[in-house]
Short mmCIF file of C-alpha atoms and ligand atoms in Angstrom, two decimals:
data_model
loop_
_atom_site.label_atom_id
_atom_site.label_comp_id
_atom_site.label_asym_id
_atom_site.label_seq_id
_atom_site.Cartn_x
_atom_site.Cartn_y
_atom_site.Cartn_z
CA UNK A 68 8.40 -4.91 -9.98
CA UNK A 69 8.41 -1.53 -8.46
CA UNK A 70 9.37 -1.46 -4.81
CA UNK A 71 8.02 1.77 -3.95
CA UNK A 72 5.27 1.91 -1.49
CA UNK A 73 3.67 5.21 -0.40
CA UNK A 74 2.55 3.89 3.10
CA UNK A 75 6.41 4.30 4.03
CA UNK A 76 6.40 8.07 3.24
CA UNK A 77 2.56 9.33 3.87
CA UNK A 78 2.17 12.66 5.58
CA UNK A 79 5.87 13.41 4.96
CA UNK A 80 6.74 17.04 4.02
CA UNK A 81 6.31 16.28 0.43
CA UNK A 82 2.93 15.12 0.73
CA UNK A 83 2.00 18.13 3.11
CA UNK A 84 3.04 20.63 0.17
CA UNK A 85 1.55 18.31 -2.52
CA UNK A 86 -1.85 17.60 -0.98
CA UNK A 87 -2.16 21.17 0.56
CA UNK A 88 -1.98 22.49 -2.99
CA UNK A 89 -4.25 20.01 -4.43
CA UNK A 90 -7.11 20.55 -1.87
CA UNK A 91 -6.79 24.46 -2.94
CA UNK A 92 -6.79 23.36 -7.00
CA UNK A 93 -9.79 21.18 -6.58
CA UNK A 94 -11.82 23.34 -4.50
CA UNK A 95 -11.65 26.18 -7.25
CA UNK A 96 -12.25 23.73 -9.98
CA UNK A 97 -15.43 22.40 -8.32
CA UNK A 98 -16.75 25.86 -8.11
CA UNK A 99 -18.30 25.98 -11.51
CA UNK A 100 -21.35 23.30 -12.05
CA UNK A 101 -19.81 21.89 -15.16
CA UNK A 102 -18.38 18.56 -14.58
CA UNK A 103 -14.86 18.16 -13.65
CA UNK A 104 -12.58 15.05 -14.87
CA UNK A 105 -9.64 14.36 -12.63
CA UNK A 106 -6.88 11.67 -13.65
CA UNK A 107 -4.46 10.64 -11.25
CA UNK A 108 -1.69 8.93 -13.12
CA UNK A 109 0.03 7.38 -9.96
CA UNK A 110 -2.62 7.08 -7.41
CA UNK A 111 -1.11 4.79 -4.88
CA UNK A 112 -3.06 3.05 -1.92
CA UNK A 113 -5.56 5.95 -1.03
CA UNK A 114 -5.65 5.71 2.63
CA UNK A 115 -2.73 5.37 4.90
CA UNK A 116 -2.46 4.55 8.83
CA UNK A 117 0.06 6.79 10.30
CA UNK A 118 0.31 4.33 13.52
CA UNK A 119 0.71 1.29 11.06
CA UNK A 120 4.13 -0.54 11.08
CA UNK A 121 5.19 1.30 7.56
CA UNK A 122 4.80 4.91 8.65
CA UNK A 123 6.13 3.90 11.88
CA UNK A 124 9.29 2.53 10.29
CA UNK A 125 10.12 5.51 8.09
CA UNK A 126 8.78 7.83 10.81
CA UNK A 127 8.41 10.44 8.15
CA UNK A 128 5.23 12.02 9.02
CA UNK A 129 7.00 13.08 12.14
CA UNK A 130 8.92 15.56 9.97
CA UNK A 131 5.49 16.35 7.82
CA UNK A 132 2.13 16.77 8.78
CA UNK A 133 3.08 16.30 12.56
CA UNK A 134 5.10 18.99 12.45
CA UNK A 135 2.44 21.10 10.64
CA UNK A 136 0.23 20.08 13.33
CA UNK A 137 2.42 20.98 16.11
CA UNK A 138 2.16 24.63 14.85
CA UNK A 139 -1.34 24.50 13.55
CA UNK A 140 -3.87 22.13 15.96
CA UNK A 141 -6.04 20.13 14.10
CA UNK A 142 -8.74 21.76 15.74
CA UNK A 143 -7.45 25.30 15.86
CA UNK A 144 -7.55 27.64 12.74
CA UNK A 145 -4.33 28.79 11.44
CA UNK A 146 -5.14 32.01 9.83
CA UNK A 147 -4.32 30.61 6.48
CA UNK A 148 -7.05 29.57 4.26
CA UNK A 149 -4.81 26.88 2.20
CA UNK A 150 -3.73 25.05 5.49
CA UNK A 151 -6.91 25.18 7.03
CA UNK A 152 -8.65 23.73 3.96
CA UNK A 153 -6.12 20.98 3.55
CA UNK A 154 -6.28 20.49 7.58
CA UNK A 155 -10.31 19.94 7.40
CA UNK A 156 -9.80 17.77 4.91
CA UNK A 157 -7.79 15.47 6.67
CA UNK A 158 -10.18 15.91 9.65
CA UNK A 159 -12.66 14.38 7.49
CA UNK A 160 -10.53 11.36 7.75
CA UNK A 161 -9.84 11.37 11.27
CA UNK A 162 -13.18 11.17 13.45
CA UNK A 163 -12.19 12.65 16.78
CA UNK A 164 -11.07 10.43 20.06
CA UNK A 165 -8.88 8.28 17.96
CA UNK A 166 -5.43 9.55 18.34
CA UNK A 167 -2.47 8.20 16.51
CA UNK A 168 -0.33 7.35 19.14
CA UNK A 169 -2.35 7.93 22.33
CA UNK A 170 -0.21 10.25 24.85
CA UNK A 171 1.94 11.45 22.00
CA UNK A 172 -0.27 14.22 21.46
CA UNK A 173 -0.39 13.14 17.57
CA UNK A 174 -3.79 13.76 16.70
CA UNK A 175 -4.14 12.21 13.25
CA UNK A 176 -4.29 8.48 12.74
CA UNK A 177 -5.23 8.14 8.92
CA UNK A 178 -3.76 10.24 6.23
CA UNK A 179 -5.61 10.10 2.39
CA UNK A 180 -3.47 10.19 -0.40
CA UNK A 181 -4.41 12.11 -3.58
CA UNK A 182 -7.35 9.62 -5.13
CA UNK A 183 -9.00 10.05 -1.49
CA UNK A 184 -8.87 13.58 -1.17
CA UNK A 185 -9.91 14.03 -4.75
CA UNK A 186 -12.86 11.90 -4.20
CA UNK A 187 -14.04 13.54 -0.83
CA UNK A 188 -13.89 16.83 -2.88
CA UNK A 189 -15.42 15.68 -6.34
CA UNK A 190 -19.33 16.08 -6.60
CA UNK A 191 -21.74 13.76 -8.46
CA UNK A 192 -21.17 15.18 -11.53
CA UNK A 193 -17.43 14.91 -11.55
CA UNK A 194 -15.47 11.93 -12.33
CA UNK A 195 -12.03 10.21 -11.22
CA UNK A 196 -9.73 8.24 -13.05
CA UNK A 197 -7.06 6.52 -10.99
CA UNK A 198 -4.25 4.51 -12.38
CA UNK A 199 -2.04 1.99 -9.95
CA UNK A 200 0.15 -0.54 -11.07
CA UNK A 201 1.38 -2.23 -7.75
CA UNK A 202 -1.06 -5.14 -6.95
CA UNK A 203 -0.87 -4.53 -3.24
CA UNK A 204 -1.83 -0.95 -3.63
CA UNK A 205 -4.22 -1.40 -6.38
CA UNK A 206 -6.17 -3.70 -4.50
CA UNK A 207 -6.44 -1.63 -1.24
CA UNK A 208 -7.70 1.03 -3.42
CA UNK A 209 -10.39 -0.88 -5.03
CA UNK A 210 -11.19 -1.77 -1.49
CA UNK A 211 -11.62 2.04 -0.43
CA UNK A 212 -13.51 2.85 -3.39
CA UNK A 213 -16.03 0.07 -2.47
CA UNK A 214 -16.15 0.88 0.98
CA UNK A 215 -16.75 4.31 0.40
CA UNK A 216 -19.51 3.65 -2.36
CA UNK A 217 -17.73 5.79 -4.75
CA UNK A 218 -17.62 3.29 -7.91
CA UNK A 219 -20.25 6.18 -9.87
CA UNK A 220 -17.45 8.49 -9.82
CA UNK A 221 -14.30 6.28 -9.53
CA UNK A 222 -12.69 4.26 -11.99
CA UNK A 223 -9.54 2.54 -11.17
CA UNK A 224 -7.16 1.32 -13.98
CA UNK A 225 -4.55 -1.24 -13.52
CA UNK A 226 -2.33 0.11 -16.22
CA UNK A 227 0.51 2.54 -16.69
CA UNK A 228 -0.69 5.94 -15.94
CA UNK A 229 1.62 7.95 -18.39
CA UNK A 230 0.20 6.03 -21.30
CA UNK A 231 -3.48 5.71 -19.96
CA UNK A 232 -3.89 9.52 -19.92
CA UNK A 233 -4.18 9.87 -23.91
CA UNK A 234 -7.66 8.19 -23.93
CA UNK A 235 -9.12 10.38 -21.18
CA UNK A 236 -8.09 13.64 -22.25
CA UNK A 237 -9.46 16.15 -23.15
CA UNK A 238 -12.53 15.13 -21.24
CA UNK A 239 -15.94 15.36 -22.47
CA UNK A 240 -16.94 18.31 -20.44
CA UNK A 241 -13.39 20.38 -21.35
CA UNK A 242 -12.89 20.54 -17.70
CA UNK A 243 -10.25 18.57 -16.12
CA UNK A 244 -7.46 18.22 -14.01
CA UNK A 245 -4.23 15.83 -14.34
CA UNK A 246 -2.56 14.74 -11.51
CA UNK A 247 0.94 13.04 -12.16
CA UNK A 248 2.85 11.98 -9.14
CA UNK A 249 5.13 9.20 -10.02
CA UNK A 250 7.62 7.70 -7.41
CA UNK A 251 10.57 8.54 -9.93
CA UNK A 252 12.01 5.46 -9.07
CA UNK A 253 13.39 5.04 -12.56
CA UNK A 254 15.41 7.83 -14.60
CA UNK A 255 13.11 7.68 -17.27
CA UNK A 256 9.91 8.84 -15.26
CA UNK A 257 11.41 12.78 -15.55
CA UNK A 258 11.54 12.67 -19.46
CA UNK A 259 8.17 10.71 -19.46
CA UNK A 260 6.50 13.79 -17.05
CA UNK A 261 7.97 16.29 -19.56
CA UNK A 262 6.53 14.41 -22.51
CA UNK A 263 3.45 14.12 -20.71
CA UNK A 264 2.92 17.58 -20.25
CA UNK A 265 3.95 18.40 -23.83
CA UNK A 266 1.27 15.81 -25.47
CA UNK A 267 -1.58 17.07 -22.86
CA UNK A 268 -1.03 20.61 -23.36
CA UNK A 269 -1.30 19.92 -27.14
CA UNK A 270 -4.48 17.73 -27.18
CA UNK A 271 -6.02 20.07 -23.98
CA UNK A 272 -4.58 23.08 -24.16
CA UNK A 273 -6.73 24.80 -21.08
CA UNK A 274 -6.42 21.52 -18.80
CA UNK A 275 -5.15 22.02 -15.60
CA UNK A 276 -1.78 19.91 -15.14
CA UNK A 277 -0.40 19.17 -11.68
CA UNK A 278 3.15 17.52 -11.50
CA UNK A 279 4.98 16.71 -8.33
CA UNK A 280 8.49 16.19 -8.35
CA UNK A 281 11.62 15.25 -5.78
CA UNK A 282 14.26 17.62 -5.02
CA UNK A 283 17.28 15.19 -5.16
CA UNK A 284 21.10 15.27 -6.40
CA UNK A 285 20.57 14.00 -9.88
CA UNK A 286 20.66 15.85 -12.86
CA UNK A 287 17.17 14.88 -14.02
CA UNK A 288 15.71 16.21 -11.20
CA UNK A 289 17.53 19.57 -11.05
CA UNK A 290 16.32 20.02 -14.65
CA UNK A 291 12.86 18.88 -14.53
CA UNK A 292 11.22 22.49 -12.82
CA UNK A 293 12.73 24.51 -16.08
CA UNK A 294 11.90 21.91 -18.55
CA UNK A 295 8.40 21.91 -17.57
CA UNK A 296 8.39 25.76 -17.36
CA UNK A 297 9.97 26.01 -20.89
CA UNK A 298 7.09 23.39 -21.94
CA UNK A 299 4.14 25.37 -20.82
CA UNK A 300 5.71 28.80 -21.82
CA UNK A 301 6.30 27.18 -25.38
CA UNK A 302 2.54 26.42 -25.31
CA UNK A 303 1.57 29.76 -24.63
CA UNK A 304 0.03 28.40 -21.09
CA UNK A 305 0.14 29.92 -17.53
CA UNK A 306 2.24 28.01 -15.10
CA UNK A 307 3.15 28.22 -11.21
CA UNK A 308 5.98 26.40 -9.61
CA UNK A 309 6.27 25.96 -5.94
CA UNK A 310 9.05 24.18 -3.86
CA UNK A 311 9.61 23.42 -0.50
CA UNK A 312 13.01 21.94 1.36
CA UNK A 313 12.92 21.36 4.93
CA UNK A 314 16.72 20.66 5.46
CA UNK A 315 19.97 20.43 3.70
CA UNK A 316 20.25 17.55 0.96
CA UNK A 317 23.44 16.52 1.66
CA UNK A 318 24.63 13.58 3.53
CA UNK A 319 25.21 14.11 7.08
CA UNK A 320 28.55 14.55 9.35
CA UNK A 321 28.74 10.82 9.29
CA UNK A 322 28.20 10.25 5.34
CA UNK A 323 24.75 8.90 5.76
CA UNK A 324 22.13 9.96 3.13
CA UNK A 325 19.22 12.43 5.17
CA UNK A 326 16.50 11.36 3.00
CA UNK A 327 13.98 13.51 0.84
CA UNK A 328 15.15 17.05 1.67
CA UNK A 329 12.61 19.07 -0.74
CA UNK A 330 9.87 18.67 -3.36
CA UNK A 331 8.50 20.81 -6.20
CA UNK A 332 5.04 20.90 -7.47
CA UNK A 333 4.30 22.37 -11.33
CA UNK A 334 1.05 23.46 -12.35
CA UNK A 335 0.10 24.29 -15.71
CA UNK A 336 -3.23 26.41 -16.09
CA UNK A 337 -3.02 26.99 -12.42
CA UNK A 338 -6.32 28.48 -10.62
CA UNK A 339 -5.32 32.08 -10.13
CA UNK A 340 -6.14 31.56 -6.51
CA UNK A 341 -3.22 29.39 -6.20
CA UNK A 342 -0.47 31.81 -6.25
CA UNK A 343 -1.81 34.13 -3.52
CA UNK A 344 -2.75 31.47 -1.21
CA UNK A 345 0.53 29.99 -1.52
CA UNK A 346 2.25 33.25 -1.17
CA UNK A 347 0.43 33.04 2.42
CA UNK A 348 0.89 29.63 3.36
CA UNK A 349 4.76 28.78 2.29
CA UNK A 350 6.28 30.98 5.07
CA UNK A 351 4.10 29.24 7.37
CA UNK A 352 4.64 26.10 6.24
CA UNK A 353 8.26 26.37 6.19
CA UNK A 354 8.46 27.76 9.95
CA UNK A 355 6.65 24.91 11.12
CA UNK A 356 8.88 21.90 8.87
CA UNK A 357 12.06 23.73 8.86
CA UNK A 358 14.71 21.48 10.56
CA UNK A 359 18.15 23.51 9.65
CA UNK A 360 19.29 26.84 8.05
CA UNK A 361 19.37 25.25 4.40
CA UNK A 362 15.41 25.05 4.47
CA UNK A 363 13.38 27.50 2.24
CA UNK A 364 10.86 28.17 -0.33
CA UNK A 365 10.27 29.22 -3.96
CA UNK A 366 7.09 30.56 -5.53
CA UNK A 367 7.06 31.47 -9.13
CA UNK A 368 4.65 32.00 -12.12
CA UNK A 369 5.23 32.33 -15.76
CA UNK A 370 3.55 32.70 -18.89
C1 SAM B 294 4.35 8.55 -5.11
S1 SAM B 294 3.15 7.23 -5.43
C2 SAM B 294 1.68 7.97 -5.43
C3 SAM B 294 1.02 8.87 -4.19
C4 SAM B 294 -0.39 9.68 -4.42
N1 SAM B 294 -0.37 10.29 -5.64
C5 SAM B 294 -0.52 10.41 -3.53
O1 SAM B 294 -0.24 11.69 -3.23
O2 SAM B 294 -1.35 10.01 -2.15
C6 SAM B 294 3.60 6.78 -6.77
C7 SAM B 294 2.52 5.62 -7.04
O3 SAM B 294 2.61 5.26 -8.48
C8 SAM B 294 2.99 3.89 -8.71
N2 SAM B 294 3.24 3.72 -10.03
C9 SAM B 294 4.56 3.46 -10.46
N3 SAM B 294 4.82 3.50 -11.60
C10 SAM B 294 3.56 3.35 -12.13
C11 SAM B 294 2.56 3.66 -13.50
N4 SAM B 294 3.63 3.41 -14.91
N5 SAM B 294 1.33 4.01 -13.76
C12 SAM B 294 0.65 3.86 -12.54
N6 SAM B 294 1.13 3.91 -11.29
C13 SAM B 294 2.63 3.50 -10.68
C14 SAM B 294 3.47 3.28 -7.56
O4 SAM B 294 3.13 1.79 -7.33
C15 SAM B 294 3.01 4.20 -6.41
O5 SAM B 294 1.99 3.83 -5.69
#
């Protein structure tokens, strides 16, 4: 059984990068009337309480969404479209007057995960397929879908997301977004992600594929961005890669691990608006989230 629970990490710096990019991608893809099909291979529980025990135990949101909010008050525009649009989606899950920790200045109590962000931005003609294998998170996600009356557009699959994709792409409308966000608890996830990209681009060359990965000190993690870029290039498809590191990835002076220091998002067939939006947003995100002189970002595109 997997031990990873996203509730301990919700709203951290990796979620900020991933979800801000996801909002921008979904907003672009829902501009055309033709139905969009979104497949979320690793969905999580859908919605997380930032004032709940799990988020408070790790305190990761303090280095993520709350750090961004210190620079960009939820109510005030940041002058950056990508950040403002992301914050506008988060605001939809946080009705006014319900602070996370009253008196702390933290204005956000609920943090939406990828399936709820997608559900919020999809239209009646679109479809969302969400895969989740953890029994507790499946139950929580199903409860949210029912509560939000979203059963018409959302189908939950209690199954392995890597293999479940095969039956769903290409979608009937030939317009699709694949979101792949494993926990990388097991080393084989790195290879599975590359295989998934290879296979999906063979069967659905024009589909947009969105892949998150952690920046950690292991060879598989180090090699992953290069392998993904090569895979897309070999298939003749454009790609975008963005990463954000908020601190040194080395252990601290007492030898204790520092936690996740950075992450990256690879997008095959990216919307053309994503690169210019990130060019504007990444310096602002870095400024708000950086913790030491090792912080930095990258933004690359290729064919
Ligand atoms: C990083 S979390 C997902 C977070 C979510 N995508 C978000 O952005 O809000 C990874 C999730 O994948 C689930 N998971 C792990 N292996 C899986 C598999 N083979 N298929 C589907 N879900 C899986 C875990 O239980 C966990 O909830």
